[in-house]
Short mmCIF file of C-alpha atoms in Angstrom, two decimals:
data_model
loop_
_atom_site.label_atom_id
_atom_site.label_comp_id
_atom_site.label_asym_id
_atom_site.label_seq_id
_atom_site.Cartn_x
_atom_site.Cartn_y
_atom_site.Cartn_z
CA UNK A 23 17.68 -46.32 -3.84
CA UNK A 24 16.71 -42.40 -3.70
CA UNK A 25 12.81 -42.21 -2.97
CA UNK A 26 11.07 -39.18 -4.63
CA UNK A 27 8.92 -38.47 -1.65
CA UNK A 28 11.34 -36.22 0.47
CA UNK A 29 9.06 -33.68 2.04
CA UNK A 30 6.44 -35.74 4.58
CA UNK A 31 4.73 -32.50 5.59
CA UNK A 32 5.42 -33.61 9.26
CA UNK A 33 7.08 -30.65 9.74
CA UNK A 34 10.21 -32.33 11.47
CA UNK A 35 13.58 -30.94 9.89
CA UNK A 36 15.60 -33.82 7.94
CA UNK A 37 18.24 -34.03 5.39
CA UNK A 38 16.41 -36.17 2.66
CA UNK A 39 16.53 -33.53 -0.26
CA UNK A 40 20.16 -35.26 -0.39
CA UNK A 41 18.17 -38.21 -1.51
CA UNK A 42 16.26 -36.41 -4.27
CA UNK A 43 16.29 -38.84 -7.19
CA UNK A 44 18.26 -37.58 -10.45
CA UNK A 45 16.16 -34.97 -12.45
CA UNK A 46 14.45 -36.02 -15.56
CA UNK A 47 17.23 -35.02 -18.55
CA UNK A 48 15.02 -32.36 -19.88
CA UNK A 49 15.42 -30.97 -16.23
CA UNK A 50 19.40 -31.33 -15.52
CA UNK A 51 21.29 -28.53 -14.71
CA UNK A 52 25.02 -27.78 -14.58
CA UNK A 53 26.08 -24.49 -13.15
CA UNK A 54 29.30 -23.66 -12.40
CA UNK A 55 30.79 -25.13 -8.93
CA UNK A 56 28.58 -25.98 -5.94
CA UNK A 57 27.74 -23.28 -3.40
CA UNK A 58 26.87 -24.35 0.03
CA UNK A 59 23.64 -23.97 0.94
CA UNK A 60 23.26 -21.58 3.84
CA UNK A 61 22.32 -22.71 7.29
CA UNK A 62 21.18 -26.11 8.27
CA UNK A 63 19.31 -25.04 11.42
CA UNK A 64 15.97 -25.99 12.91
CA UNK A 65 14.36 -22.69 12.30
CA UNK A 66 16.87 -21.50 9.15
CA UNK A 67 14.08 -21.60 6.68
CA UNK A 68 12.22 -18.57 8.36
CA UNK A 69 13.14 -14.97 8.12
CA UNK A 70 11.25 -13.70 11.29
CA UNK A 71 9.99 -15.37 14.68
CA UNK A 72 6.29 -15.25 12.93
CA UNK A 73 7.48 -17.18 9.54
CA UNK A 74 9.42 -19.79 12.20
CA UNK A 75 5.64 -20.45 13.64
CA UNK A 76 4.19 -20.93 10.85
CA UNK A 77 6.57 -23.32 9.32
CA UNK A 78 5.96 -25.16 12.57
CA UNK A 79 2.95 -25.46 12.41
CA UNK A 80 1.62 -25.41 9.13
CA UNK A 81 -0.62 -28.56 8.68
CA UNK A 82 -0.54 -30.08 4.86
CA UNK A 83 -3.28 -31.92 3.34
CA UNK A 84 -2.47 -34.89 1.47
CA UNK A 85 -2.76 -33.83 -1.87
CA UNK A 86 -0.25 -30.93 -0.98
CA UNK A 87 2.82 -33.48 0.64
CA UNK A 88 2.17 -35.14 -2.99
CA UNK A 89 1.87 -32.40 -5.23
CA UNK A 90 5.11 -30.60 -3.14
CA UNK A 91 7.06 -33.95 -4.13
CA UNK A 92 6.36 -33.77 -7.61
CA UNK A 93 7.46 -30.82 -7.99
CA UNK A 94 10.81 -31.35 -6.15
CA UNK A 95 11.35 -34.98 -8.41
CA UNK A 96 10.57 -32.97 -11.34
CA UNK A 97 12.52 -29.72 -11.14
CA UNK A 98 9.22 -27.87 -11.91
CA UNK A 99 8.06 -24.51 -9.69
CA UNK A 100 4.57 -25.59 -7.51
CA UNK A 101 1.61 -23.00 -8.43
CA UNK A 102 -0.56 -22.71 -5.90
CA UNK A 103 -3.93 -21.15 -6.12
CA UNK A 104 -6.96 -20.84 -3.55
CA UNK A 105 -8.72 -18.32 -1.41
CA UNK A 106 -7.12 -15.89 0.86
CA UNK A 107 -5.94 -17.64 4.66
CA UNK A 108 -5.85 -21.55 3.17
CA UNK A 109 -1.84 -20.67 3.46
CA UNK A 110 -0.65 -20.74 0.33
CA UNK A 111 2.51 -18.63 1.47
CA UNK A 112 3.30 -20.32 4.78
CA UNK A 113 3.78 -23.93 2.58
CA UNK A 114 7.12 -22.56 1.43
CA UNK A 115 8.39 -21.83 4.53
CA UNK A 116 6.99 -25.15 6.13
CA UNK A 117 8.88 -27.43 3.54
CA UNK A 118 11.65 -25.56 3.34
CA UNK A 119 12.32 -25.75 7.20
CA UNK A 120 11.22 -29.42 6.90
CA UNK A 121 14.12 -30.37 4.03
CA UNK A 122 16.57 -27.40 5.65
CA UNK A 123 16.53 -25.67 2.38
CA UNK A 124 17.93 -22.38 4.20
CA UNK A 125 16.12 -19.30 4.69
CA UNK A 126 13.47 -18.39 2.04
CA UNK A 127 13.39 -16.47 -0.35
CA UNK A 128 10.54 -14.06 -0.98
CA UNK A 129 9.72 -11.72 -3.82
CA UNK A 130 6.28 -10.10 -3.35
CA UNK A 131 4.88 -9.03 -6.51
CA UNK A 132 3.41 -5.88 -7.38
CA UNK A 133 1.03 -4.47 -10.84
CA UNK A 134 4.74 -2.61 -10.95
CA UNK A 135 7.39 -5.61 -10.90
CA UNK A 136 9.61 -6.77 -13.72
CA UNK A 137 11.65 -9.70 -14.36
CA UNK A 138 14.24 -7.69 -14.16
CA UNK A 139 13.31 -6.68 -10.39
CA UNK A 140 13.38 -10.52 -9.22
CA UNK A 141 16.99 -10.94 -10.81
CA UNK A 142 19.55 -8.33 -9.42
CA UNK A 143 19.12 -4.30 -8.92
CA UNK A 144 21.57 -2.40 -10.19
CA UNK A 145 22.56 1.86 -9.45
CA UNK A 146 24.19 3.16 -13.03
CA UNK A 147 24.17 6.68 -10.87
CA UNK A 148 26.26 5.46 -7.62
CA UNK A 149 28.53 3.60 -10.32
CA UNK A 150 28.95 6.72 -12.09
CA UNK A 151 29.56 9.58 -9.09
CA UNK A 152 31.99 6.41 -7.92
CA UNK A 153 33.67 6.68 -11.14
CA UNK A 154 34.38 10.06 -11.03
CA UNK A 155 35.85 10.00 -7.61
CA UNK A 156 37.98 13.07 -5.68
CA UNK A 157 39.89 13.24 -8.87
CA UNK A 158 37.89 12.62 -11.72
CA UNK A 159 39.99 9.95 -13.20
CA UNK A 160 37.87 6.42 -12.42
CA UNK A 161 36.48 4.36 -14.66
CA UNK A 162 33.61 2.96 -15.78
CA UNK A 163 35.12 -0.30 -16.42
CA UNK A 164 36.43 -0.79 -12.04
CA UNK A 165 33.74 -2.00 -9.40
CA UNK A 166 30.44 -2.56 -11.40
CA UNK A 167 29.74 -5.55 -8.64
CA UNK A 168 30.11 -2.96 -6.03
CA UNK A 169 26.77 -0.93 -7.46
CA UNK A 170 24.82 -4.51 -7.87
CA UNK A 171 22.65 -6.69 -5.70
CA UNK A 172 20.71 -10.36 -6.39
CA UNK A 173 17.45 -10.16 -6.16
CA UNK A 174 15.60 -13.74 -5.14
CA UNK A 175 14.93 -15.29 -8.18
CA UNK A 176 18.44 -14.41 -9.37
CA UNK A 177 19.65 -15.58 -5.81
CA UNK A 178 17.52 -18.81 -6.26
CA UNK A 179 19.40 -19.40 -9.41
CA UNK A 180 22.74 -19.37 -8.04
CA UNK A 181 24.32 -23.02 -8.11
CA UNK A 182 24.06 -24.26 -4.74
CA UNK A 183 24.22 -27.70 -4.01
CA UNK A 184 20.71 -28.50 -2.33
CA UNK A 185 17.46 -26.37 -4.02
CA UNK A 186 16.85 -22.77 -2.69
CA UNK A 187 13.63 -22.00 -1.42
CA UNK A 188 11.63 -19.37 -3.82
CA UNK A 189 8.40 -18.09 -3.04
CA UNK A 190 7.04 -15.60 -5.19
CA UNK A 191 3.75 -14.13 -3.98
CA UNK A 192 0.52 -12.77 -5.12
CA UNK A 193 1.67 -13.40 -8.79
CA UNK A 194 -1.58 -12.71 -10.13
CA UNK A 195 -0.93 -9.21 -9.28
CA UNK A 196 1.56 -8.66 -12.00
CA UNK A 197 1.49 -7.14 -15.15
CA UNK A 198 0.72 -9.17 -18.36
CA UNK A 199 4.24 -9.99 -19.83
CA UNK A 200 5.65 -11.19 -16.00
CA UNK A 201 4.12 -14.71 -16.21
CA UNK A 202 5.72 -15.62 -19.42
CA UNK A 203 9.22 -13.47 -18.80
CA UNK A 204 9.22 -15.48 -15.68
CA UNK A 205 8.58 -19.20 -17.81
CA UNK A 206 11.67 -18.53 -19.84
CA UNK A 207 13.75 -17.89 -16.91
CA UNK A 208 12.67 -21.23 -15.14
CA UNK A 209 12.58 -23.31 -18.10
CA UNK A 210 16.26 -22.22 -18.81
CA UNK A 211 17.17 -22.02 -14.88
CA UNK A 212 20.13 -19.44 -16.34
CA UNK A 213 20.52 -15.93 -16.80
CA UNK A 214 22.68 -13.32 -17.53
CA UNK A 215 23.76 -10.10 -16.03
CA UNK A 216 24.56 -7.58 -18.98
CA UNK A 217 26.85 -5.53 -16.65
CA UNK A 218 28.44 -8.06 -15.55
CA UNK A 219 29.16 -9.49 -18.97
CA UNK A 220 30.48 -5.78 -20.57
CA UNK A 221 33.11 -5.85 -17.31
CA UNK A 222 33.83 -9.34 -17.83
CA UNK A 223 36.22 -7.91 -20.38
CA UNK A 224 38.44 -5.96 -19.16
CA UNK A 225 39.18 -8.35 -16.02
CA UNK A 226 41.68 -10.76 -15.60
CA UNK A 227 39.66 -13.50 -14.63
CA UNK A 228 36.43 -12.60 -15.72
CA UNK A 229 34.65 -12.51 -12.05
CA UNK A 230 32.86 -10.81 -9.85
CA UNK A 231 32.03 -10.82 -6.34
CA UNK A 232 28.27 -9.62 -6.08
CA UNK A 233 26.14 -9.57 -2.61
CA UNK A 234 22.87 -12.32 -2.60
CA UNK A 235 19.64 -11.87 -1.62
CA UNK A 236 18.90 -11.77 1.92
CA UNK A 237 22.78 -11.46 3.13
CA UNK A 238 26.00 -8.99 2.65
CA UNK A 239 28.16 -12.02 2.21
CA UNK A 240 29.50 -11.90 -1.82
CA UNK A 241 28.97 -14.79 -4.31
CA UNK A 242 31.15 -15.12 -7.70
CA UNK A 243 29.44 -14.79 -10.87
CA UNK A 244 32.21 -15.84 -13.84
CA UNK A 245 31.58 -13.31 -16.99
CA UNK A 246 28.69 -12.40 -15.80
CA UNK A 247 26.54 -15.64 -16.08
CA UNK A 248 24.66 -17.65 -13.65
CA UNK A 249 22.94 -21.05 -13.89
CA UNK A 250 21.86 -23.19 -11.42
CA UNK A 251 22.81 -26.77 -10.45
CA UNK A 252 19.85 -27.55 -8.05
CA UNK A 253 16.65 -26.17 -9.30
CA UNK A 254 15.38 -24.01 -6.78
CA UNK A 255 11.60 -25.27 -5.11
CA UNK A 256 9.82 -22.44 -6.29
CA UNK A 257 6.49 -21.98 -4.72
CA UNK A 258 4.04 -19.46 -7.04
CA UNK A 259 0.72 -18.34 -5.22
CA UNK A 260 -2.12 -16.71 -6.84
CA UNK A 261 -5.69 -15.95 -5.28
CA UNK A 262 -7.39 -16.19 -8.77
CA UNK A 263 -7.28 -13.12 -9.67
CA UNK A 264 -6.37 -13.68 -13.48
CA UNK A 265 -5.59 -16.38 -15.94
CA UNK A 266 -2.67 -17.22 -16.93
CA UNK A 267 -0.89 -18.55 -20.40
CA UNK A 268 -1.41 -22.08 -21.54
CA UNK A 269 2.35 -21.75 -21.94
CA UNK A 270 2.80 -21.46 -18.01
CA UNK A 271 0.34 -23.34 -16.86
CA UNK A 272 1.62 -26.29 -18.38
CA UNK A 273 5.22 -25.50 -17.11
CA UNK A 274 4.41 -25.80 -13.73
CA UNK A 275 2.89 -28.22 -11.25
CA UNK A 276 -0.48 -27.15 -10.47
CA UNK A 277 -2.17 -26.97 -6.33
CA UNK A 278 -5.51 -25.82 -5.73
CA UNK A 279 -6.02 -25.12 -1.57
CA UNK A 280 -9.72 -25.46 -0.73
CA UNK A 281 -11.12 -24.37 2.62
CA UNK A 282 -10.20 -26.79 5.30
CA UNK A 283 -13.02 -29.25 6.82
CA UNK A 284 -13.71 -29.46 10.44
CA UNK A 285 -10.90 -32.41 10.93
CA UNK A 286 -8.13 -29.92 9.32
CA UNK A 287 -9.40 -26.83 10.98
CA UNK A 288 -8.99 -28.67 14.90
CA UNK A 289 -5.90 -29.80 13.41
CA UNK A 290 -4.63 -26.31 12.68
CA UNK A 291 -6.24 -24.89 15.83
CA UNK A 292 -4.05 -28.46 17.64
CA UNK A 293 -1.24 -27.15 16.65
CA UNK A 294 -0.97 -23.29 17.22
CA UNK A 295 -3.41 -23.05 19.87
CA UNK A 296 -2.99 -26.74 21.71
CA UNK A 297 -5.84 -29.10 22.23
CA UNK A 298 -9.23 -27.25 21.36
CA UNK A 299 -11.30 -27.01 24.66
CA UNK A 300 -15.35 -26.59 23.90
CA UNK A 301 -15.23 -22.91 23.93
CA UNK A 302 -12.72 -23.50 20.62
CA UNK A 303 -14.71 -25.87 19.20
CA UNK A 304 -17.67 -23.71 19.32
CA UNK A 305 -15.74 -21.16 17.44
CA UNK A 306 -15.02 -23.74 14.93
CA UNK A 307 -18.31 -24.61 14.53
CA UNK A 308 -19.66 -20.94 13.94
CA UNK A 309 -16.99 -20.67 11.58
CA UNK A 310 -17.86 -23.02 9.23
CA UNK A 311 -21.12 -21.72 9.49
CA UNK A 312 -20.56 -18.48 8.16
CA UNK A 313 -17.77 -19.57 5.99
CA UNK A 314 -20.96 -21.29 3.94
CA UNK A 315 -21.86 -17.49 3.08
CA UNK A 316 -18.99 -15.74 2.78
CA UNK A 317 -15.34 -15.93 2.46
CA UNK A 318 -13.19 -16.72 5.67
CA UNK A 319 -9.64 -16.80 6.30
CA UNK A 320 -8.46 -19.20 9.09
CA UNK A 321 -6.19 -16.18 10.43
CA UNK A 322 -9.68 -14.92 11.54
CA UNK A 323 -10.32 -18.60 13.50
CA UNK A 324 -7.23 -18.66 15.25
CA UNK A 325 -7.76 -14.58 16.18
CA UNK A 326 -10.93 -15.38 18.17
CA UNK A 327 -9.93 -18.75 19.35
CA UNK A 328 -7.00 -16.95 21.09
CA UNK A 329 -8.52 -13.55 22.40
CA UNK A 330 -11.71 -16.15 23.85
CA UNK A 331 -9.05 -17.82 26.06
CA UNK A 332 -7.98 -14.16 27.70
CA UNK A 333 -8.55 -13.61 31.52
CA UNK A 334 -11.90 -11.17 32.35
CA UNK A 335 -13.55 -11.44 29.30
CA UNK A 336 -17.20 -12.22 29.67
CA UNK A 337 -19.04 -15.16 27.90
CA UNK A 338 -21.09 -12.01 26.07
CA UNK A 339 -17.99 -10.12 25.23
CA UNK A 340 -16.50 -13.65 23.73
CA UNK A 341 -19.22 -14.00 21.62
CA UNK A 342 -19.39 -10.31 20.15
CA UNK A 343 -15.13 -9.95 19.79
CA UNK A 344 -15.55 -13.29 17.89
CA UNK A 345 -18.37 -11.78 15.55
CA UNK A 346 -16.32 -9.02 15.24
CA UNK A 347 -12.70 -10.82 14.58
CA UNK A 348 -13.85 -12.75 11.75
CA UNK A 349 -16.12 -10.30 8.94
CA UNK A 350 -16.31 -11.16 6.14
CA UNK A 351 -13.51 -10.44 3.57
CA UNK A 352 -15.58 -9.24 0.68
CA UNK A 353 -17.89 -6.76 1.61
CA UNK A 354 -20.18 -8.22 -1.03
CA UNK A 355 -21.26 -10.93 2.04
CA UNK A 356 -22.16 -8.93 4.36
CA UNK A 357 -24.70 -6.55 1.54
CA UNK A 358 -22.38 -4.00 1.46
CA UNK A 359 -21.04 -4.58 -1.82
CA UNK A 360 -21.54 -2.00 -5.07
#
């Protein structure tokens, strides 16, 4: 019988998102036929050598391994809210390198993005000089697909078997309209491409072959429409920098990261760092100290942790690069604030 708790937060790979219950029917999805999902490896959920470590070694609480599984069973993106360094960001690479969701995808989000940005980009002007070619007798109607790219939400979308990895960062940064633009997107798990769909009729079968996020390698999109089959794990962060709609909030399954205790911190230090020795747990010490006062990140931690291991350093030097490795990150704290 499937078993709805597929990530374990252990952080060793395994195929269980095959064993995903069935959605709820208000969260069933039936895109067109299945894609693959790409690479299976141990370290395919990471983009870069730093995002592989971190997936590694990313340490869940509890409440996070549950609150990730909900939001898998019910097809519902996971917003996540807390203070800078609890690592909000790093959970979406950690789970999907746990479930082998293939590498993630990231849209960073700006007081400047637009729905539109997250779907697919799109260059009317190389279409156009394209058209006109050597002779000046092309058409508007040939190669749209060649003059369009997926972005990663529109990427996410696409109907792969197994769920796509979305994380889409810092989304209290955005404008107003974003949050809600982005709810009817989800809600639907569907969109359309309006250039696709004007091309759609003057081709034969109706398809395209368009580039995805994150790879040169083409997907089909028939007349222009895309819905998914898997709804993508879509991880939202926010550092509380705004409210958002009633609407959205209620849309989505809901994680708040606190600061972690003593017993996560060694745990965190455990597994970057190996076993803390007494200089280490010194530094954890004065950092929960002065986290009391002021806000920390654990970035800063494992920064000082590491440099107070180096060859030739001093025990005085230690102790003033570890003051200076982890100030404060509101200048507020340290009574320099306006």
């Amino acid at each position: 019988m499937p078993h709805w708790s597929v990530y374990s937060g252990t952080g060793e790979p395994h195929d269980g998102i095959a064993g995903l219950p069935a959605p709820p029917p208000w969260r069933a999805f039936d895109g067109g036929p299945a894609l693959s999902s790409p690479g299976d490896g141990d370290d395919a959920a990471a983009l870069s050598p730093d995002r592989v470590h971190r997936a590694r070694t990313y340490v869940p609480t509890p409440e996070s391994v549950q609150l990730v599984n909900a939001a898998l069973c019910l097809r519902r993106p996971l917003l996540v809210t807390g203070p800078p360094g609890t690592g909000k960001s790093s959970l979406a690479y950690a789970v999907a390198r746990e479930l082998r969701l293939g590498p993630v995808l990231r849209w960073n989000i700006t007081s400047r993005s637009t729905l539109a940005d997250g779907l697919y980009q799109y260059d009317p002007l190389s279409r156009l000089y394209a058209a006109r070619g050597d002779d000046g007798h092309g058409s508007l109607h040939d190669g749209v697909e060649d003059h369009l790219r997926l972005g990663p939400l529109g990427t996410a979308l696409l109907p792969y078997e197994h769920p796509r990895a979305l994380l889409v960062d810092e989304i209290d940064k955005s404008d107003l309209d974003l949050p809600n633009d982005l709810l009817n997107i989800l809600e639907e798990g569907q969109y359309e491409i309006p250039e696709l769909v004007r091309a759609a009729r003057h081709s034969p079968d109706g398809t395209a072959r368009v580039p995805a996020d994150g790879t040169d390698a083409p997907v089909t999109i028939s007349r222009g429409r895309v819905r998914c089959r898997a709804f993508p794990f879509v991880v939202l962060t926010s550092n509380g920098e705004r409210e958002f709609p009633p609407a959205f909030l209620r849309r989505c399954v809901r994680l708040r990261l606190r600061r972690p205790d003593r017993t996560q911190l060694t745990d965190i230090v455990r597994a970057h760092l190996g076993e803390p020795d007494a200089r280490a747990q010194a530094l954890i010490t004065e950092f929960l100290s002065r986290a009391g006062t002021g806000e920390l990140a654990t970035d800063q931690l494992l920064n000082a942790i590491y440099l107070s291991g180096v060859a030739g350093l001093e025990a005085d030097s230690r102790e003033k690069l570890a003051e200076q490795l982890m100030p404060y990150l509101s200048a507020a704290a340290d009574g320099d604030g306006f």
